[in-house]
Amino acid sequence: MFKTLSAVFLFLAIPFAAHAQPSSVSFNAATKVFRLDGGGVSYVFGVNPRGELQQLYWGARLAATDSFPQAAPLPELASFDSSYNNTPQEYAGWGAGLFAEPALKLSFADGNRDLVLHYLRHTASTNGFDVVLKDIAREIYVTLHYAIDPNSGILARSATIQNREAQPVSVEQAAAAAWGLPPAHYTLSYLTGRWAGEWTLNQEAIHPGARVIESRRGSTGHQANPWFAITAGEPSEVSEEHGEVWFGALAWSGSWRITVEQDQLDEVRVTGGFNPFDFGYVLHPGESLEAPVFYGGYSSSGLGSASRLLHLFELEHILPRTAATATQTLPKPRPVIYNSWEATEFKVTEAGQIALAEKAAALGIDRFVMDDGWFGQRKDDHAGLGDWYVNPDKFPHGLKPLIDKVHSLGMDFGLWVEPEMVNPDSDLYRKHPDWVLNFPGRPRTEQRNQLVLNLARPDVHDYVLGFLDKLLNENDIAFLKWDYNRNWAEPGWDQLPATEQKRVYVNFTRNLYAILAELRHRHPKVEIESCSGGGGRVDLGILRYVDEVWPSDNTDPFDRLTQQDGFTYAYTPQIMMAWVTDSPHWLNKRSTSLSYRMLSSMQGSLGIGANIAAWSPEDAALAKRLIAAYHQVQPTIVQGSLYRLISPRNGSEFSATQTVNEEKTQSVVFAFIHSTQEGRLFPRLKLQGLDPTAEYALSPIEGKPHTGTPSVASGAWWMNHGLNLDDSFRGDFQAAAFRLDKK
Ligand code: DGJ
């Protein structure tokens, strides 16, 4: 139903036509070489004569008959770089003259900080290994976990660090894994942003030195996302369809860091895990620390193929299943939602929400979601967070009349919560001022007039789980939009001894996961969205417990095209919620047609967030028609193979995407014009991923093909000749969409 950490390392072999070769794992006792094969990928490492676990190969799948000699350490470089520093390791301890990023850095009670990890033993499973390393002298054990997905070849790697010394040790830096690539020219792709500007794709040559992408904020953050892709060659050679790609994503929703280094021998090392900034986790004798999981994959055919591998992997292995989808290969596509936030902000009332619900139902909406403002003394963002009782002025009879009405209209009901936060103006804070993150005697920095509850505390954990459980027990709620609207300041946990307080960086996030898991266990039909003022908490860690995410508070349909493009490099469109909101847009003051707004949102999981009470009958009719059209093709859009045909990035005049379902029986094409210049016609779209020998019928969802375009043609025609759009498809902020169905 929901994924536990151990489940992460048990990949089921879900049949998938693309990769016929079975997966295998092997250990050659003579050469001490470990090998994992899955999908189109081989991953190989071995124990060198010194006992270090050395990286040997990560790339296209090798023949089963291929073998590797025992790993040989790289030589010393003059007297400045030792062999230990030059040799690429799977999980290097900081010691023995290591200057590259360590995977693990410890401080022992006696002041010793030298750590050198050597192979001790291993156990094998169907799709992976647990390899135990031990310090050369001290009782520090590190178990490296490996599993390879038979379909995609994506590896899950993590580490468990155990202290069996008689004294405590402080873990100052702990990675999930380190990945290595041999010397060559490479380009790094990564995602950055800010509030209302998430998902910017950056691409730059990898140079000597380090590029650090990270969050020090206590949560994933809008400013960088824990995903990377490295392509062979220079930035000008990066391609959607060609070339080798190594990619990875870290499953952690707290402070994280990924360091991409090119070392003194031009090798590339990617190390990721807990952010070592302000980190310090004391392991008492016998205690262990579990690092997050770092997923890594490889494709030989471009960034497009890499993201398609990740999308399917997320659908098959990361996202939770509800009771209804427990036996299905993929989770179900998201309901089309209505959300009241942009229509009402905090001014929610029973009558106002019912009026919106009636309009929403008439459009064909599946789920009605009431956003912020329904609880405590929440009139604006100054008060109420923490007091999760229904506001009696706004809802005199509780939520039941609204929920019953929503059900009678044929929709299910969702509700906004922000469980980890508290306003100082709340009963909760007045009662428990000690529950927030703080350093005694220092200011408590407010952002959006709120403070962060210290979820690492067992009593806060119990309070949050308790009120959410009660809310779900007392009300027929199908969905929670779980918001998180600030980052940390003063991250103190003053109930613990000074040496223990930094545990907050681990325990907060673990408790968040535990609450989400327990809620899903107790309420198996409830679905959850991860929102953090937009896309501030999107990562493969939280995605084990939530069904969808809110990518950005920026709902401008033009900005969203670039955001959605960036988002899909790392994450499946299935989880990418996209609301149609009002025009002119509140953020950019840009005016766009409803048709353009609808098609922009239909690239992901569609929602409506406009003030539909004020819509004209014509607008309502258009939205109703397009929601019905969307419902027909939604699985293809959100779960099919995505081809980014023309990128909207860098002010592109045009953009286009295409998705194809797994059976290759249906495809959906979206085309957008930013602003036609010099009368230019939309480029001919050479489609991809179709069956060349099958016949496909073209039907417009919105817009027209060029006069004379065949209504039925082969996959070969659509892919080689391509689709021309009508000459009239010109102007500012224009959109068209088509579907192709196999005859
Ligand atoms: C931030 C979210 O991203 C918005 O969609 C909305 O839920 C507000 N919070 C409510 O305060």
CSV table of N, CA, C and O in Angstrom, one decimal, residues 632-633 635-637 640-643 645 657-670 687-691 696-699 701 715 718-719 723 737-742:
chain,number,residue,atom,x,y,z
A,632,GLN,N,-10.9,11.5,-21.7
A,632,GLN,CA,-10.8,10.3,-22.6
A,632,GLN,C,-9.3,9.9,-22.9
A,632,GLN,O,-9.0,8.8,-23.2
A,633,VAL,N,-8.4,10.9,-22.8
A,633,VAL,CA,-7.0,10.6,-23.2
A,633,VAL,C,-6.1,10.8,-22.0
A,633,VAL,O,-4.8,10.6,-22.2
A,635,PRO,N,-5.0,8.9,-19.4
A,635,PRO,CA,-3.9,8.0,-19.1
A,635,PRO,C,-2.7,8.1,-20.1
A,635,PRO,O,-1.6,7.9,-19.7
A,636,THR,N,-3.0,8.4,-21.4
A,636,THR,CA,-1.9,8.5,-22.4
A,636,THR,C,-1.1,9.8,-22.0
A,636,THR,O,0.1,9.7,-22.1
A,637,ILE,N,-1.7,10.8,-21.6
A,637,ILE,CA,-1.0,12.1,-21.3
A,637,ILE,C,-0.1,11.9,-20.1
A,637,ILE,O,1.1,12.3,-20.1
A,640,GLY,N,1.8,7.9,-20.3
A,640,GLY,CA,2.5,7.4,-21.6
A,640,GLY,C,3.9,7.9,-21.6
A,640,GLY,O,4.4,8.6,-20.8
A,641,SER,N,4.6,7.5,-22.7
A,641,SER,CA,5.9,8.0,-23.0
A,641,SER,C,5.9,9.4,-23.5
A,641,SER,O,5.2,9.7,-24.4
A,642,LEU,N,6.7,10.3,-22.8
A,642,LEU,CA,6.6,11.7,-23.1
A,642,LEU,C,7.8,12.0,-24.1
A,642,LEU,O,9.0,11.7,-23.8
A,643,TYR,N,7.5,12.7,-25.2
A,643,TYR,CA,8.5,13.2,-26.1
A,643,TYR,C,8.4,14.7,-26.1
A,643,TYR,O,7.3,15.3,-26.4
A,645,LEU,N,9.0,17.5,-28.0
A,645,LEU,CA,9.3,17.7,-29.4
A,645,LEU,C,10.0,19.1,-29.6
A,645,LEU,O,11.0,19.2,-30.4
A,657,THR,N,4.8,19.1,-27.2
A,657,THR,CA,5.0,17.8,-26.6
A,657,THR,C,4.1,16.7,-27.2
A,657,THR,O,3.1,17.0,-27.8
A,658,GLN,N,4.5,15.5,-27.0
A,658,GLN,CA,3.7,14.3,-27.5
A,658,GLN,C,3.8,13.2,-26.5
A,658,GLN,O,4.9,13.0,-25.9
A,659,THR,N,2.7,12.5,-26.2
A,659,THR,CA,2.8,11.3,-25.4
A,659,THR,C,2.2,10.2,-26.1
A,659,THR,O,1.3,10.3,-27.0
A,660,VAL,N,2.7,9.0,-25.9
A,660,VAL,CA,2.2,7.8,-26.5
A,660,VAL,C,2.0,6.7,-25.5
A,660,VAL,O,2.9,6.5,-24.6
A,661,ASN,N,0.8,6.0,-25.5
A,661,ASN,CA,0.6,5.0,-24.5
A,661,ASN,C,1.4,3.8,-24.7
A,661,ASN,O,2.0,3.6,-25.8
A,662,GLU,N,1.5,2.9,-23.7
A,662,GLU,CA,2.4,1.8,-23.7
A,662,GLU,C,2.1,0.9,-24.9
A,662,GLU,O,3.0,0.3,-25.5
A,663,GLU,N,0.8,0.7,-25.2
A,663,GLU,CA,0.4,-0.2,-26.3
A,663,GLU,C,0.6,0.4,-27.7
A,663,GLU,O,0.4,-0.2,-28.7
A,664,LYS,N,1.0,1.7,-27.7
A,664,LYS,CA,1.2,2.5,-28.9
A,664,LYS,C,-0.2,2.5,-29.7
A,664,LYS,O,-0.2,2.5,-31.0
A,665,THR,N,-1.3,2.5,-29.0
A,665,THR,CA,-2.6,2.6,-29.7
A,665,THR,C,-3.1,4.1,-29.6
A,665,THR,O,-4.1,4.4,-30.3
A,666,GLN,N,-2.5,4.9,-28.8
A,666,GLN,CA,-3.0,6.3,-28.8
A,666,GLN,C,-1.8,7.3,-28.5
A,666,GLN,O,-0.9,6.9,-27.8
A,667,SER,N,-2.0,8.4,-29.1
A,667,SER,CA,-1.0,9.5,-28.8
A,667,SER,C,-1.7,10.8,-28.8
A,667,SER,O,-2.7,11.0,-29.4
A,668,VAL,N,-1.1,11.7,-28.0
A,668,VAL,CA,-1.7,13.1,-27.8
A,668,VAL,C,-0.6,14.1,-28.1
A,668,VAL,O,0.5,13.9,-27.6
A,669,VAL,N,-0.9,15.1,-28.8
A,669,VAL,CA,0.1,16.1,-29.2
A,669,VAL,C,-0.4,17.5,-28.7
A,669,VAL,O,-1.6,17.8,-28.9
A,670,PHE,N,0.5,18.3,-28.1
A,670,PHE,CA,0.2,19.6,-27.7
A,670,PHE,C,1.1,20.6,-28.5
A,670,PHE,O,2.3,20.3,-28.5
A,687,LEU,N,6.4,13.2,-35.4
A,687,LEU,CA,6.0,12.6,-34.2
A,687,LEU,C,7.0,11.4,-33.9
A,687,LEU,O,7.8,11.0,-34.7
A,688,GLN,N,6.9,10.9,-32.7
A,688,GLN,CA,7.8,9.8,-32.2
A,688,GLN,C,7.0,8.7,-31.5
A,688,GLN,O,5.9,8.9,-31.1
A,689,GLY,N,7.7,7.6,-31.4
A,689,GLY,CA,7.2,6.5,-30.5
A,689,GLY,C,6.0,5.7,-31.0
A,689,GLY,O,5.5,4.9,-30.3
A,690,LEU,N,5.5,6.0,-32.3
A,690,LEU,CA,4.4,5.3,-32.8
A,690,LEU,C,4.8,4.0,-33.4
A,690,LEU,O,6.0,3.7,-33.7
A,691,ASP,N,3.9,3.1,-33.7
A,691,ASP,CA,4.1,1.9,-34.4
A,691,ASP,C,4.2,2.2,-35.9
A,691,ASP,O,3.1,2.6,-36.5
A,696,TYR,N,-3.0,5.3,-38.0
A,696,TYR,CA,-3.6,6.1,-36.9
A,696,TYR,C,-4.5,7.2,-37.5
A,696,TYR,O,-4.1,7.8,-38.4
A,697,ALA,N,-5.7,7.3,-36.8
A,697,ALA,CA,-6.6,8.4,-37.2
A,697,ALA,C,-6.3,9.6,-36.4
A,697,ALA,O,-6.1,9.6,-35.2
A,698,LEU,N,-6.3,10.8,-37.1
A,698,LEU,CA,-6.0,12.1,-36.4
A,698,LEU,C,-7.3,12.8,-36.0
A,698,LEU,O,-8.1,12.9,-36.9
A,699,SER,N,-7.5,13.2,-34.8
A,699,SER,CA,-8.7,14.0,-34.4
A,699,SER,C,-8.2,15.2,-33.6
A,699,SER,O,-7.5,15.1,-32.7
A,701,ILE,N,-8.3,17.9,-30.8
A,701,ILE,CA,-9.0,18.2,-29.5
A,701,ILE,C,-9.3,19.7,-29.5
A,701,ILE,O,-10.3,20.2,-29.1
A,715,GLY,N,1.9,5.1,-38.9
A,715,GLY,CA,2.8,5.7,-37.9
A,715,GLY,C,4.0,6.2,-38.6
A,715,GLY,O,4.6,7.2,-38.2
A,718,TRP,N,3.3,9.7,-39.8
A,718,TRP,CA,3.3,10.8,-38.8
A,718,TRP,C,4.7,11.0,-38.3
A,718,TRP,O,5.0,12.1,-37.9
A,719,MET,N,5.5,10.0,-38.3
A,719,MET,CA,6.9,10.1,-37.7
A,719,MET,C,7.8,10.7,-38.7
A,719,MET,O,8.8,11.4,-38.4
A,723,LEU,N,3.3,16.1,-38.9
A,723,LEU,CA,2.0,16.8,-38.8
A,723,LEU,C,2.1,18.3,-39.0
A,723,LEU,O,2.9,18.9,-38.3
A,737,ALA,N,-4.3,21.1,-29.8
A,737,ALA,CA,-4.0,19.7,-29.3
A,737,ALA,C,-4.7,18.7,-30.2
A,737,ALA,O,-5.8,19.0,-30.8
A,738,PHE,N,-4.1,17.6,-30.4
A,738,PHE,CA,-4.6,16.5,-31.3
A,738,PHE,C,-4.5,15.2,-30.6
A,738,PHE,O,-3.6,15.0,-29.8
A,739,ARG,N,-5.3,14.3,-31.0
A,739,ARG,CA,-5.1,12.9,-30.6
A,739,ARG,C,-5.0,12.0,-31.8
A,739,ARG,O,-5.6,12.3,-32.9
A,740,LEU,N,-4.2,10.9,-31.7
A,740,LEU,CA,-4.1,9.9,-32.8
A,740,LEU,C,-4.5,8.6,-32.2
A,740,LEU,O,-4.0,8.2,-31.1
A,741,ASP,N,-5.4,7.9,-32.8
A,741,ASP,CA,-5.9,6.6,-32.3
A,741,ASP,C,-5.6,5.6,-33.4
A,741,ASP,O,-6.0,5.7,-34.6
A,742,LYS,N,-5.1,4.5,-32.9
A,742,LYS,CA,-4.8,3.3,-33.9
A,742,LYS,C,-6.1,2.8,-34.4
A,742,LYS,O,-7.0,2.6,-33.6
